[in-house]
PDB file of C-alpha atoms in Angstrom:
ATOM      1  CA  MET A   1      33.452 -11.595 -33.635  1.00  0.00           C
ATOM      2  CA  LYS A   2      36.537  -9.589 -34.562  1.00  0.00           C
ATOM      3  CA  ALA A   3      36.788  -5.838 -34.986  1.00  0.00           C
ATOM      4  CA  LYS A   4      39.621  -4.043 -36.752  1.00  0.00           C
ATOM      5  CA  ILE A   5      39.986  -0.358 -35.987  1.00  0.00           C
ATOM      6  CA  HIS A   6      42.145   2.248 -37.692  1.00  0.00           C
ATOM      7  CA  VAL A   7      42.638   5.537 -35.882  1.00  0.00           C
ATOM      8  CA  THR A   8      44.318   8.192 -38.017  1.00  0.00           C
ATOM      9  CA  LEU A   9      44.992  11.891 -37.592  1.00  0.00           C
ATOM     10  CA  LYS A  10      42.658  14.174 -39.507  1.00  0.00           C
ATOM     11  CA  GLN A  11      43.987  15.991 -42.560  1.00  0.00           C
ATOM     12  CA  GLY A  12      45.812  19.136 -41.537  1.00  0.00           C
ATOM     13  CA  VAL A  13      46.651  17.931 -38.043  1.00  0.00           C
ATOM     14  CA  LEU A  14      50.417  17.947 -37.520  1.00  0.00           C
ATOM     15  CA  ASP A  15      51.934  14.476 -37.125  1.00  0.00           C
ATOM     16  CA  PRO A  16      55.342  14.798 -35.396  1.00  0.00           C
ATOM     17  CA  GLN A  17      55.645  11.010 -35.030  1.00  0.00           C
ATOM     18  CA  GLY A  18      55.156  10.537 -38.761  1.00  0.00           C
ATOM     19  CA  LYS A  19      57.617  13.355 -39.472  1.00  0.00           C
ATOM     20  CA  ALA A  20      60.224  11.668 -37.245  1.00  0.00           C
ATOM     21  CA  VAL A  21      59.765   8.379 -39.096  1.00  0.00           C
ATOM     22  CA  GLY A  22      60.093  10.208 -42.419  1.00  0.00           C
ATOM     23  CA  HIS A  23      63.357  11.847 -41.356  1.00  0.00           C
ATOM     24  CA  ALA A  24      64.731   8.568 -40.032  1.00  0.00           C
ATOM     25  CA  LEU A  25      63.941   6.859 -43.343  1.00  0.00           C
ATOM     26  CA  GLY A  26      65.772   9.674 -45.129  1.00  0.00           C
ATOM     27  CA  SER A  27      68.889   9.248 -42.951  1.00  0.00           C
ATOM     28  CA  LEU A  28      68.822   5.504 -43.640  1.00  0.00           C
ATOM     29  CA  GLY A  29      69.065   6.236 -47.350  1.00  0.00           C
ATOM     30  CA  PHE A  30      65.438   5.741 -48.314  1.00  0.00           C
ATOM     31  CA  ASP A  31      64.850   8.689 -50.595  1.00  0.00           C
ATOM     32  CA  GLY A  32      61.624   9.567 -52.326  1.00  0.00           C
ATOM     33  CA  VAL A  33      59.373   9.378 -49.281  1.00  0.00           C
ATOM     34  CA  HIS A  34      57.272  12.537 -49.465  1.00  0.00           C
ATOM     35  CA  GLU A  35      55.198  12.129 -46.349  1.00  0.00           C
ATOM     36  CA  VAL A  36      54.613   9.665 -43.524  1.00  0.00           C
ATOM     37  CA  ARG A  37      51.476   9.624 -41.400  1.00  0.00           C
ATOM     38  CA  GLN A  38      51.318   7.313 -38.416  1.00  0.00           C
ATOM     39  CA  GLY A  39      48.139   5.975 -36.896  1.00  0.00           C
ATOM     40  CA  LYS A  40      46.969   3.302 -34.517  1.00  0.00           C
ATOM     41  CA  TYR A  41      45.650  -0.101 -35.423  1.00  0.00           C
ATOM     42  CA  LEU A  42      43.612  -2.181 -32.984  1.00  0.00           C
ATOM     43  CA  GLU A  43      42.201  -5.686 -33.188  1.00  0.00           C
ATOM     44  CA  LEU A  44      39.399  -6.516 -30.767  1.00  0.00           C
ATOM     45  CA  ASP A  45      38.055  -9.955 -30.037  1.00  0.00           C
ATOM     46  CA  LEU A  46      34.388  -9.535 -29.074  1.00  0.00           C
ATOM     47  CA  GLU A  47      31.892 -11.815 -27.357  1.00  0.00           C
ATOM     48  CA  GLU A  48      28.977 -10.234 -29.247  1.00  0.00           C
ATOM     49  CA  THR A  49      27.623 -12.348 -32.106  1.00  0.00           C
ATOM     50  CA  ASP A  50      25.206  -9.821 -33.636  1.00  0.00           C
ATOM     51  CA  PHE A  51      26.861  -7.754 -36.384  1.00  0.00           C
ATOM     52  CA  ASP A  52      24.922  -4.515 -35.795  1.00  0.00           C
ATOM     53  CA  LYS A  53      25.304  -4.632 -32.019  1.00  0.00           C
ATOM     54  CA  ALA A  54      29.032  -5.314 -32.342  1.00  0.00           C
ATOM     55  CA  ARG A  55      29.461  -2.388 -34.745  1.00  0.00           C
ATOM     56  CA  ASP A  56      27.504  -0.053 -32.468  1.00  0.00           C
ATOM     57  CA  ALA A  57      29.489  -1.117 -29.404  1.00  0.00           C
ATOM     58  CA  VAL A  58      32.829  -0.615 -31.163  1.00  0.00           C
ATOM     59  CA  ASP A  59      31.636   2.739 -32.510  1.00  0.00           C
ATOM     60  CA  ALA A  60      30.827   3.829 -28.939  1.00  0.00           C
ATOM     61  CA  MET A  61      34.259   2.621 -27.762  1.00  0.00           C
ATOM     62  CA  CYS A  62      35.934   4.706 -30.484  1.00  0.00           C
ATOM     63  CA  ARG A  63      33.914   7.834 -29.749  1.00  0.00           C
ATOM     64  CA  GLN A  64      34.381   7.629 -25.995  1.00  0.00           C
ATOM     65  CA  PHE A  65      37.876   6.309 -25.626  1.00  0.00           C
ATOM     66  CA  LEU A  66      39.870   4.856 -28.509  1.00  0.00           C
ATOM     67  CA  ALA A  67      39.905   7.945 -30.719  1.00  0.00           C
ATOM     68  CA  ASN A  68      40.107  11.640 -29.974  1.00  0.00           C
ATOM     69  CA  THR A  69      37.454  12.766 -32.440  1.00  0.00           C
ATOM     70  CA  VAL A  70      38.617  16.378 -32.329  1.00  0.00           C
ATOM     71  CA  ILE A  71      41.817  15.509 -34.172  1.00  0.00           C
ATOM     72  CA  GLU A  72      41.386  11.866 -35.218  1.00  0.00           C
ATOM     73  CA  ASN A  73      39.255   9.847 -37.602  1.00  0.00           C
ATOM     74  CA  TYR A  74      38.447   6.196 -37.072  1.00  0.00           C
ATOM     75  CA  GLU A  75      37.378   3.330 -39.303  1.00  0.00           C
ATOM     76  CA  ILE A  76      35.768   0.147 -38.087  1.00  0.00           C
ATOM     77  CA  GLU A  77      35.712  -3.211 -39.833  1.00  0.00           C
ATOM     78  CA  ILE A  78      33.712  -6.026 -38.266  1.00  0.00           C
ATOM     79  CA  LYS A  79      34.482  -9.615 -39.218  1.00  0.00           C
ATOM     80  CA  ILE A  80      32.254 -12.529 -38.384  1.00  0.00           C
TER      81      ILE A  80
ATOM     82  CA  MET B   1      52.206   6.094 -55.034  1.00  0.00           C
ATOM     83  CA  LYS B   2      50.806   5.365 -51.600  1.00  0.00           C
ATOM     84  CA  ALA B   3      51.808   2.570 -49.243  1.00  0.00           C
ATOM     85  CA  LYS B   4      49.787   1.378 -46.279  1.00  0.00           C
ATOM     86  CA  ILE B   5      51.675  -0.613 -43.671  1.00  0.00           C
ATOM     87  CA  HIS B   6      50.339  -2.604 -40.729  1.00  0.00           C
ATOM     88  CA  VAL B   7      52.806  -3.643 -38.077  1.00  0.00           C
ATOM     89  CA  THR B   8      51.396  -6.106 -35.558  1.00  0.00           C
ATOM     90  CA  LEU B   9      52.877  -8.185 -32.772  1.00  0.00           C
ATOM     91  CA  LYS B  10      53.376 -11.859 -33.585  1.00  0.00           C
ATOM     92  CA  GLN B  11      51.047 -14.398 -32.031  1.00  0.00           C
ATOM     93  CA  GLY B  12      52.214 -15.285 -28.548  1.00  0.00           C
ATOM     94  CA  VAL B  13      54.101 -12.033 -27.967  1.00  0.00           C
ATOM     95  CA  LEU B  14      52.754 -10.237 -24.907  1.00  0.00           C
ATOM     96  CA  ASP B  15      50.976  -6.970 -25.705  1.00  0.00           C
ATOM     97  CA  PRO B  16      50.846  -4.822 -22.542  1.00  0.00           C
ATOM     98  CA  GLN B  17      49.491  -1.830 -24.463  1.00  0.00           C
ATOM     99  CA  GLY B  18      46.603  -3.910 -25.796  1.00  0.00           C
ATOM    100  CA  LYS B  19      46.008  -5.338 -22.318  1.00  0.00           C
ATOM    101  CA  ALA B  20      45.835  -1.811 -20.868  1.00  0.00           C
ATOM    102  CA  VAL B  21      43.299  -0.772 -23.509  1.00  0.00           C
ATOM    103  CA  GLY B  22      41.247  -3.904 -22.759  1.00  0.00           C
ATOM    104  CA  HIS B  23      41.213  -3.123 -19.029  1.00  0.00           C
ATOM    105  CA  ALA B  24      40.285   0.502 -19.650  1.00  0.00           C
ATOM    106  CA  LEU B  25      37.372  -0.573 -21.870  1.00  0.00           C
ATOM    107  CA  GLY B  26      36.209  -2.884 -19.073  1.00  0.00           C
ATOM    108  CA  SER B  27      36.275  -0.078 -16.508  1.00  0.00           C
ATOM    109  CA  LEU B  28      34.292   2.129 -18.890  1.00  0.00           C
ATOM    110  CA  GLY B  29      31.547  -0.474 -18.909  1.00  0.00           C
ATOM    111  CA  PHE B  30      32.310  -2.137 -22.227  1.00  0.00           C
ATOM    112  CA  ASP B  31      31.971  -5.789 -21.351  1.00  0.00           C
ATOM    113  CA  GLY B  32      32.480  -8.700 -23.678  1.00  0.00           C
ATOM    114  CA  VAL B  33      35.862  -7.678 -25.015  1.00  0.00           C
ATOM    115  CA  HIS B  34      37.976 -10.835 -24.845  1.00  0.00           C
ATOM    116  CA  GLU B  35      41.245  -9.511 -26.162  1.00  0.00           C
ATOM    117  CA  VAL B  36      42.765  -6.338 -27.568  1.00  0.00           C
ATOM    118  CA  ARG B  37      45.919  -6.283 -29.685  1.00  0.00           C
ATOM    119  CA  GLN B  38      47.418  -2.971 -30.646  1.00  0.00           C
ATOM    120  CA  GLY B  39      49.592  -2.367 -33.665  1.00  0.00           C
ATOM    121  CA  LYS B  40      50.958   0.448 -35.757  1.00  0.00           C
ATOM    122  CA  TYR B  41      49.532   1.783 -38.973  1.00  0.00           C
ATOM    123  CA  LEU B  42      51.589   3.878 -41.368  1.00  0.00           C
ATOM    124  CA  GLU B  43      50.724   5.661 -44.577  1.00  0.00           C
ATOM    125  CA  LEU B  44      53.634   6.562 -46.849  1.00  0.00           C
ATOM    126  CA  ASP B  45      53.485   8.880 -49.819  1.00  0.00           C
ATOM    127  CA  LEU B  46      56.153   7.701 -52.270  1.00  0.00           C
ATOM    128  CA  GLU B  47      57.792   9.335 -55.268  1.00  0.00           C
ATOM    129  CA  GLU B  48      58.316   5.959 -56.967  1.00  0.00           C
ATOM    130  CA  THR B  49      55.875   5.229 -59.787  1.00  0.00           C
ATOM    131  CA  ASP B  50      56.820   1.589 -60.467  1.00  0.00           C
ATOM    132  CA  PHE B  51      54.690  -0.839 -58.439  1.00  0.00           C
ATOM    133  CA  ASP B  52      57.356  -3.540 -57.940  1.00  0.00           C
ATOM    134  CA  LYS B  53      60.100  -1.059 -57.041  1.00  0.00           C
ATOM    135  CA  ALA B  54      57.810   0.695 -54.562  1.00  0.00           C
ATOM    136  CA  ARG B  55      56.869  -2.618 -52.928  1.00  0.00           C
ATOM    137  CA  ASP B  56      60.509  -3.696 -52.678  1.00  0.00           C
ATOM    138  CA  ALA B  57      61.540  -0.332 -51.205  1.00  0.00           C
ATOM    139  CA  VAL B  58      58.766  -0.419 -48.587  1.00  0.00           C
ATOM    140  CA  ASP B  59      59.603  -4.029 -47.774  1.00  0.00           C
ATOM    141  CA  ALA B  60      63.221  -3.006 -47.134  1.00  0.00           C
ATOM    142  CA  MET B  61      62.030  -0.104 -44.938  1.00  0.00           C
ATOM    143  CA  CYS B  62      59.942  -2.513 -42.872  1.00  0.00           C
ATOM    144  CA  ARG B  63      62.702  -5.083 -42.480  1.00  0.00           C
ATOM    145  CA  GLN B  64      65.357  -2.512 -41.567  1.00  0.00           C
ATOM    146  CA  PHE B  65      63.462   0.010 -39.534  1.00  0.00           C
ATOM    147  CA  LEU B  66      59.673   0.118 -39.334  1.00  0.00           C
ATOM    148  CA  ALA B  67      59.116  -3.353 -37.888  1.00  0.00           C
ATOM    149  CA  ASN B  68      61.080  -5.441 -35.416  1.00  0.00           C
ATOM    150  CA  THR B  69      60.841  -8.735 -37.270  1.00  0.00           C
ATOM    151  CA  VAL B  70      61.809 -10.760 -34.186  1.00  0.00           C
ATOM    152  CA  ILE B  71      58.492  -9.945 -32.531  1.00  0.00           C
ATOM    153  CA  GLU B  72      56.439  -8.180 -35.203  1.00  0.00           C
ATOM    154  CA  ASN B  73      54.772  -9.020 -38.495  1.00  0.00           C
ATOM    155  CA  TYR B  74      54.144  -6.474 -41.190  1.00  0.00           C
ATOM    156  CA  GLU B  75      51.770  -6.202 -44.126  1.00  0.00           C
ATOM    157  CA  ILE B  76      52.237  -3.877 -47.065  1.00  0.00           C
ATOM    158  CA  GLU B  77      49.572  -2.583 -49.402  1.00  0.00           C
ATOM    159  CA  ILE B  78      50.638  -0.451 -52.367  1.00  0.00           C
ATOM    160  CA  LYS B  79      48.116   1.812 -54.065  1.00  0.00           C
ATOM    161  CA  ILE B  80      48.691   3.489 -57.393  1.00  0.00           C
TER     162      ILE B  80
END
């Protein structure tokens, strides 16, 4: 079973990495980019074959380790 | 217009960051994770209102700067 995880900064949390990318795009001549927000994207290959168990396990991984839930949101997508 | 970009390592390219995450999950007691691949996720807020022009602009950004096309793939999703 595959899990796709998006970890993004919560609204209002400053994103210096995204800002740096935005500035770099501007210096390269790409105008009209208002804002850039950068997040993490993870693909996990899981042994688990039960959908609910896989989702719960990945949710626990995100809460405990993959995301900092004080400043980050996460989204999980499980694919059979 | 919003653009969502996924930048992922090509198949066969070593992913030490993903490996490190996989090991860390193992030491935290999360067994049954075969493989972890880590990528980048970017959200761009664009001034452009034309779908095709926005897609072409973001594609150029990816080719020139956001992705290293020798070792990385990218996927673009444009939302009106």
